[in-house]
PDB file of C-alpha atoms in Angstrom:
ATOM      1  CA  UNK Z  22      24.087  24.902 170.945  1.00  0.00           C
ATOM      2  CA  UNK Z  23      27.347  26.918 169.355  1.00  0.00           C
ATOM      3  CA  UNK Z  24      25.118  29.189 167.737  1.00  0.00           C
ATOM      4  CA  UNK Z  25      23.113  29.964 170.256  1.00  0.00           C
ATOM      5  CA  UNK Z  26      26.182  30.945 173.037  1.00  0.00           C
ATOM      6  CA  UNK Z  27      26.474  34.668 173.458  1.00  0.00           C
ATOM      7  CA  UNK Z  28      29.564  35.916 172.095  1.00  0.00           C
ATOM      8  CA  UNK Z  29      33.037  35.644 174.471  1.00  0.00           C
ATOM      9  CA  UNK Z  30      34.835  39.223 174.410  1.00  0.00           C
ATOM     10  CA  UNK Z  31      37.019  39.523 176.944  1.00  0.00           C
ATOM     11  CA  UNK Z  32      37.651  42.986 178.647  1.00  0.00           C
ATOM     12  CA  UNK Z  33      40.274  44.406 180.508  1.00  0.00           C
ATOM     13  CA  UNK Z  34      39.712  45.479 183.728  1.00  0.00           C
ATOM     14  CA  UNK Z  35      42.082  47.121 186.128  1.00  0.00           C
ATOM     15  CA  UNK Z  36      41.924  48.140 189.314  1.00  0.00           C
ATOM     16  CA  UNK Z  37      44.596  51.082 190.460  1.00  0.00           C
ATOM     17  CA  UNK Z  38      45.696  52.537 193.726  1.00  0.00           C
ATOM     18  CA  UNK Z  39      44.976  56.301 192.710  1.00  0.00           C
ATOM     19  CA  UNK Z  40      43.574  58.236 189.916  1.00  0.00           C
ATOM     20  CA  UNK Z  41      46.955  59.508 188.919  1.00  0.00           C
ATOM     21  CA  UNK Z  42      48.176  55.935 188.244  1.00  0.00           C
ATOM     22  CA  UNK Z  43      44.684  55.725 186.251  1.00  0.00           C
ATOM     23  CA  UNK Z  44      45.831  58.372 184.066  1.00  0.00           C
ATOM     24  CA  UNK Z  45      49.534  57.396 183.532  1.00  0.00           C
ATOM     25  CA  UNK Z  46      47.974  54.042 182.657  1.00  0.00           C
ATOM     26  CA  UNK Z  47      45.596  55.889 179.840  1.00  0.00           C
ATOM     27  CA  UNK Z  48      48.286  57.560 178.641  1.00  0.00           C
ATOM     28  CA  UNK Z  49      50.783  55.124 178.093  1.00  0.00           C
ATOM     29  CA  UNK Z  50      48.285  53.034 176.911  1.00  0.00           C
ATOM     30  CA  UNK Z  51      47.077  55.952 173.928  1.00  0.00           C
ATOM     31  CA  UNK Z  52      51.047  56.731 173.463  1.00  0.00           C
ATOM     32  CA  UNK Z  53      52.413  52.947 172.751  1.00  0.00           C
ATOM     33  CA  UNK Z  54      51.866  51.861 169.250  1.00  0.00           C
ATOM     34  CA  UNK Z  55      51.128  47.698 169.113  1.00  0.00           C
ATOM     35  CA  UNK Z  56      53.655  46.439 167.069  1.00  0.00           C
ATOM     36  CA  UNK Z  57      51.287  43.554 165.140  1.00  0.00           C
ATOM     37  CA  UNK Z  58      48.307  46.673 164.243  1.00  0.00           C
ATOM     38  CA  UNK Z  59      51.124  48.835 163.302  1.00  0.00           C
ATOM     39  CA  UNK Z  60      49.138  52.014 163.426  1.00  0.00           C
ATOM     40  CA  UNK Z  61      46.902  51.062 166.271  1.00  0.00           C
ATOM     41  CA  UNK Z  62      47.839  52.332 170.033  1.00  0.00           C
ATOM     42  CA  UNK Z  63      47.866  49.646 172.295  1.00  0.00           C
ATOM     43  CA  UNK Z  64      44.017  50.805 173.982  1.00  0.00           C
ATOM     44  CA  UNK Z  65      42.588  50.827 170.669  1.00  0.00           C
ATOM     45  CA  UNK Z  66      43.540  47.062 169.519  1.00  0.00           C
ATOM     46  CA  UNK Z  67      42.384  44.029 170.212  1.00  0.00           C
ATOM     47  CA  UNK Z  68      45.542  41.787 169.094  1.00  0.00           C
ATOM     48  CA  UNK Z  69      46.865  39.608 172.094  1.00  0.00           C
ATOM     49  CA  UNK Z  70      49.871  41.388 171.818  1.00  0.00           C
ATOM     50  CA  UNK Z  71      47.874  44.714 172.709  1.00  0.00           C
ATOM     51  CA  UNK Z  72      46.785  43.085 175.835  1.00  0.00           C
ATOM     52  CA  UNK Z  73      49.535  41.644 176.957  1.00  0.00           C
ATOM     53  CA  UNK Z  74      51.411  44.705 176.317  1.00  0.00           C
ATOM     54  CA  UNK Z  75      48.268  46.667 178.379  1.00  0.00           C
ATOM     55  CA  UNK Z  76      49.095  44.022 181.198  1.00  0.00           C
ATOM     56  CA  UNK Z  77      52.796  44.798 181.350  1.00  0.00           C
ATOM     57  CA  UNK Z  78      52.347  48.203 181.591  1.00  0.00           C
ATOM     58  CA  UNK Z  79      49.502  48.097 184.374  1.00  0.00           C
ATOM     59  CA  UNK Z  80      51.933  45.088 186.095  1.00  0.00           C
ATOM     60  CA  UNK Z  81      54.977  47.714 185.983  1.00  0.00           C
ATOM     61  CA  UNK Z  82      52.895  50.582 187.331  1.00  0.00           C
ATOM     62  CA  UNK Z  83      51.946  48.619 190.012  1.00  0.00           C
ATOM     63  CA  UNK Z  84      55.379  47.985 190.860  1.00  0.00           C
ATOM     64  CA  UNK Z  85      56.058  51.711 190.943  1.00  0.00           C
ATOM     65  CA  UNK Z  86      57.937  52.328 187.695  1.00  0.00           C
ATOM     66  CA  UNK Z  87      57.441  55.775 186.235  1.00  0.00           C
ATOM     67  CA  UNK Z  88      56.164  56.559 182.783  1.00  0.00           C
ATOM     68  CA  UNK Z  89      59.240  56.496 181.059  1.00  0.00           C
ATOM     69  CA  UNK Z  90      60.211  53.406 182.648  1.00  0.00           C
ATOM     70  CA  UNK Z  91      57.433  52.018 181.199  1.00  0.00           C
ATOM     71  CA  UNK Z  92      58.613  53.072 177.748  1.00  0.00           C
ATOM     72  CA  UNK Z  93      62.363  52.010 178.109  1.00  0.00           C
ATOM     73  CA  UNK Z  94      61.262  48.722 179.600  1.00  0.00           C
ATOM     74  CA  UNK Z  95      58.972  48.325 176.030  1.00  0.00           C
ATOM     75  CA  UNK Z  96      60.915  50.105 173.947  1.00  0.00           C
ATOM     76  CA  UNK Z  97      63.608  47.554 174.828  1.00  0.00           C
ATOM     77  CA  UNK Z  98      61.308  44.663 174.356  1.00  0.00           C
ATOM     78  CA  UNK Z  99      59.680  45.618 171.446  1.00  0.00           C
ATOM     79  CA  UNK Z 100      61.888  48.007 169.558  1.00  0.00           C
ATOM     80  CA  UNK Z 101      61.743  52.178 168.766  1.00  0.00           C
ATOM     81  CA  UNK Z 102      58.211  50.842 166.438  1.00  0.00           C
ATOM     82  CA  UNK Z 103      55.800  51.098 169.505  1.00  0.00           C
ATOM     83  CA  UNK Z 104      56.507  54.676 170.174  1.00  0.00           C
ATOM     84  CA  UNK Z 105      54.869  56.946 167.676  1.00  0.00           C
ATOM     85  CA  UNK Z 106      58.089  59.215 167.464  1.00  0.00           C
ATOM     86  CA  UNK Z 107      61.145  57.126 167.289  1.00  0.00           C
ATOM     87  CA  UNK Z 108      64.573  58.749 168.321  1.00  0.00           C
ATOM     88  CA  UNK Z 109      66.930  60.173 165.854  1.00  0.00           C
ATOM     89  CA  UNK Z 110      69.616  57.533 166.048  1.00  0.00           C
ATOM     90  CA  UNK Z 111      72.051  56.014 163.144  1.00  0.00           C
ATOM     91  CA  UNK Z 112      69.600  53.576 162.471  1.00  0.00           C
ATOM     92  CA  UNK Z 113      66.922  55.601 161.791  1.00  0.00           C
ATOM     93  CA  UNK Z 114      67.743  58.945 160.306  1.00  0.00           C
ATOM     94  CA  UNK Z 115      66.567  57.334 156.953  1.00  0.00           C
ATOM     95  CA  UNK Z 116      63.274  57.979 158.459  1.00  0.00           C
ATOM     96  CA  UNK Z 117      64.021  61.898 159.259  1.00  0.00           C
ATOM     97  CA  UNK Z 118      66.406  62.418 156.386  1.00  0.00           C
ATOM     98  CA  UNK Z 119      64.163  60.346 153.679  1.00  0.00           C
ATOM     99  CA  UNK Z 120      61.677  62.259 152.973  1.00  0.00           C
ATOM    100  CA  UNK Z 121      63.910  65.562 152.644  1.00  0.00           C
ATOM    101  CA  UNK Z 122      66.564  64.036 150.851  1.00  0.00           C
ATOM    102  CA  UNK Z 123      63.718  62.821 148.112  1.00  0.00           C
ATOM    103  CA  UNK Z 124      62.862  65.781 147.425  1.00  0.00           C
ATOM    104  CA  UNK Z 125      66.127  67.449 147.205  1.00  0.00           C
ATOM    105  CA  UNK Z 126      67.255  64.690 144.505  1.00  0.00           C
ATOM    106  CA  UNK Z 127      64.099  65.038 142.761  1.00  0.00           C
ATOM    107  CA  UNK Z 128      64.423  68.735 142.293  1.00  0.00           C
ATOM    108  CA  UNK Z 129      68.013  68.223 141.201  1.00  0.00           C
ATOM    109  CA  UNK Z 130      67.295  66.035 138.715  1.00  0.00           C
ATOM    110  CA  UNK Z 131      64.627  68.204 137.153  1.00  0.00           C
ATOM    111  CA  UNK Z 132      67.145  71.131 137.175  1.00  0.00           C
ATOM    112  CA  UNK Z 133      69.313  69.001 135.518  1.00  0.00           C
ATOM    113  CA  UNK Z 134      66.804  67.291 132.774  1.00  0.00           C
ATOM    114  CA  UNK Z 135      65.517  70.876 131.961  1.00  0.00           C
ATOM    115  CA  UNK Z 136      69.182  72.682 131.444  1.00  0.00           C
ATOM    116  CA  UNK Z 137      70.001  69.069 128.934  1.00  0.00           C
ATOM    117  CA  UNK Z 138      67.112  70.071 127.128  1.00  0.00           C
ATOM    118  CA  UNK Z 139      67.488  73.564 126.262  1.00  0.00           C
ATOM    119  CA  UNK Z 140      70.675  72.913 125.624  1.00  0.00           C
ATOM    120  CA  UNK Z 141      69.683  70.235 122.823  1.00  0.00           C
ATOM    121  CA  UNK Z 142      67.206  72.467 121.799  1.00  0.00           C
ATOM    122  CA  UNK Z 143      69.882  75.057 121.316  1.00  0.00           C
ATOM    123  CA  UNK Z 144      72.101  72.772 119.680  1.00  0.00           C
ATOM    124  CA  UNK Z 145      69.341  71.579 117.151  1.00  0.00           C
ATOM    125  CA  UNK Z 146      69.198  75.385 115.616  1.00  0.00           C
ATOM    126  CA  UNK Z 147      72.626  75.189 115.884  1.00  0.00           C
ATOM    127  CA  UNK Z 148      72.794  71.858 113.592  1.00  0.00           C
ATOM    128  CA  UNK Z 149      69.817  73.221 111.614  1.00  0.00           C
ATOM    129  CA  UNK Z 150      71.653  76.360 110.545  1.00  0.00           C
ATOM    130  CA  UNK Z 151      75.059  74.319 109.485  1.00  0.00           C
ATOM    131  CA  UNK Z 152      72.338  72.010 107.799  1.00  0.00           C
ATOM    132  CA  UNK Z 153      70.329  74.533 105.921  1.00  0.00           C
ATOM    133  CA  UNK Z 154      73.665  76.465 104.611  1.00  0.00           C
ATOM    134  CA  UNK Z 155      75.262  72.795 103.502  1.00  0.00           C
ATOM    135  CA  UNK Z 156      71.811  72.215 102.218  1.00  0.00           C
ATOM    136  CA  UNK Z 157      72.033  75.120  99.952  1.00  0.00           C
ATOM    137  CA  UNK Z 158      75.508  74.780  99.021  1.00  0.00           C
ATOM    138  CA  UNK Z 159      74.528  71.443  97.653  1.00  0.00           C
ATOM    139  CA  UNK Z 160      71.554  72.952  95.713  1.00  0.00           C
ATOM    140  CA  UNK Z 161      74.184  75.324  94.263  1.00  0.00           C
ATOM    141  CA  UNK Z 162      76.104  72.695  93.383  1.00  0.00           C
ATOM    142  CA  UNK Z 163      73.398  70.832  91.829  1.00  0.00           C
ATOM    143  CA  UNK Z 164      71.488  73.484  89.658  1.00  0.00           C
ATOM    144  CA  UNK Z 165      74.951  74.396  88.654  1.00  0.00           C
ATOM    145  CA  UNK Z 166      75.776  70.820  87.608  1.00  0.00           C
ATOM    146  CA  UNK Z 167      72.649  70.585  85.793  1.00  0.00           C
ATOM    147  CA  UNK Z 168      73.500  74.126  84.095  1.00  0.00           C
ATOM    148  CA  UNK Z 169      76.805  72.395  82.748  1.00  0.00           C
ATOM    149  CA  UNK Z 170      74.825  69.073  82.142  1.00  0.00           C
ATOM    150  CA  UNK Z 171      72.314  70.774  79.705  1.00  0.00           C
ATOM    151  CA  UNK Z 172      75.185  72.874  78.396  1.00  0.00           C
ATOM    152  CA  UNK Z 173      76.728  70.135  77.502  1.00  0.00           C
ATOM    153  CA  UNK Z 174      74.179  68.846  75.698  1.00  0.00           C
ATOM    154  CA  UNK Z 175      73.367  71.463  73.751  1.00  0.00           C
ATOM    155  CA  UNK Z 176      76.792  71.756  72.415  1.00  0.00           C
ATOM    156  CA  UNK Z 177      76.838  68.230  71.416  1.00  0.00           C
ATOM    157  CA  UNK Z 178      74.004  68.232  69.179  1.00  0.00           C
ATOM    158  CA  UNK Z 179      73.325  71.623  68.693  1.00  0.00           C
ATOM    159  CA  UNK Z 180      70.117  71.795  69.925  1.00  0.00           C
ATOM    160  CA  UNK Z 181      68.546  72.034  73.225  1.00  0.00           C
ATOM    161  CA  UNK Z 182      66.839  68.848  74.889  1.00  0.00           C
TER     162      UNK Z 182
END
């Protein structure tokens, strides 16, 4: 018997006083955002939420309220979310200022890593030169240790080794 039952959808159905309070209802309706679909408008979800927030908005323009009472009256229920372009305030210029300022730090710290490494780079010829001229002082050193070495030897026995 439960299979057979046709499906229960419920749809909203509103009757208005004039076809400019038919509109304002549409657009308020495509303009609030439902705070449980997050990217949903409220005409597009199905969440109870949605609905009840559809109600509230066809109850207040029924009362008369104007479109931006509307969105101050759910704005202040539900928070800056359900609009799709939230007010620069305090509490959100991380949203406005976010995206710019990662991208400003980003390109600072690239200017930054690519200036430490041609310096190091400039630095490592730098060491490499004092290397290579200690490395050939030592050489000197050696071949003319070994040239006293075998001198040495030579004089001791009188013949070379």
């Amino acid at each position: 018997m439960m299979i057979s039952s046709p499906a229960m959808a419920a749809i909203d159905v509103y009757e208005f006083d004039s076809t400019d309070q038919e509109q304002t209802f549409q657009e308020l309706t495509a303009t609030l955002r439902c705070p449980k679909c997050q990217n949903n408008n409220i005409a597009d979800s199905n969440a109870t939420l949605a609905q009840d927030m559809r109600h509230k908005t066809y109850e207040l323009l029924q009362q008369g309220k104007s479109k931006q009472d509307v969105v101050d009256y759910m704005i202040a229920r539900y928070g800056n979310f359900v609009t799709y372009d939230p007010p620069v305030m305090a509490s959100t210029l991380i949203l406005w200022l976010g995206p710019l300022l990662f991208i400003v730090i980003g390109f600072t710290v690239l200017v930054v890593r690519s200036r430490k490494s041609s310096a190091k780079a400039a630095s490592n010829e730098e060491l490499a030169s004092d290397e290579q001229a200690r490395l050939k002082a030592l050489l000197s050193e050696m071949g003319q240790s070994a040239t006293d070495q075998q001198t040495a030897k030579t004089n001791q026995d009188g013949k070379v080794k």
